[in-house]
């Protein structure tokens, strides 16, 4: 049977790490932003208005939604990096564009440009093809896009990472201790009767599944790029929420 002592250590480490992770998540939970004035927000200081992807982050609980990809395509078209046209009653995107003088694309915007260009034939892609291809973007692509948008928002002082090294370290340490204890318990077996053996193996399997699920959650949340607002971010989120309410009323 598995070594009972190290198996119990693994169970306790997983439970403690899970409890801490839940507490840390509650402590950094984002409250709902209350809409303020319905006027269009003014630029921050000498900066331009936030990009549509950053606005999507501000108005969606400081997470980057899928709609931020389409918003970035439209913004790139407005800035001249892409062109929109109608051919045979079908909306098409022309990828051979040139932005205004001095305008540069950010990392996540270049990522969207590359995606649009990869779906184009002779520098032209139909909007319906782009819409269908967006649903096939893998998790890695979306995660890299979200991380780029989050980094841009953080550089503007609007947000900060939700999961820092300080908040991740205790949970990651608990997961590491649990995995080592599980490996020790499974490899350093002790002899016992069959009736006393199978309950311990079932417990080992359940503990292993719980530890792996916990470790995966810690990893995915750390890599998700989730943000929490700064005071300036809360203010800007409220302003954009108010403006969105006005646009919804018009629609």
CSV table of C-alpha atoms in Angstrom, one decimal, residues 35-41 238-247 249-250:
chain,number,residue,atom,x,y,z
A,35,UNK,CA,-21.2,54.0,-14.7
A,36,UNK,CA,-20.5,57.7,-14.4
A,37,UNK,CA,-21.2,60.5,-16.9
A,38,UNK,CA,-22.3,59.4,-20.3
A,39,UNK,CA,-19.9,61.8,-22.1
A,40,UNK,CA,-17.1,60.4,-24.2
A,41,UNK,CA,-14.0,60.2,-22.0
A,238,UNK,CA,-16.7,54.1,-14.8
A,239,UNK,CA,-16.3,56.8,-17.5
A,240,UNK,CA,-16.3,54.2,-20.3
A,241,UNK,CA,-19.2,52.3,-18.8
A,242,UNK,CA,-21.2,55.5,-18.8
A,243,UNK,CA,-20.3,56.2,-22.4
A,244,UNK,CA,-21.2,52.6,-23.4
A,245,UNK,CA,-24.6,53.1,-21.7
A,246,UNK,CA,-25.2,56.1,-23.9
A,247,UNK,CA,-24.2,54.2,-27.1
A,249,UNK,CA,-29.3,53.7,-25.7
A,250,UNK,CA,-28.7,55.1,-29.2
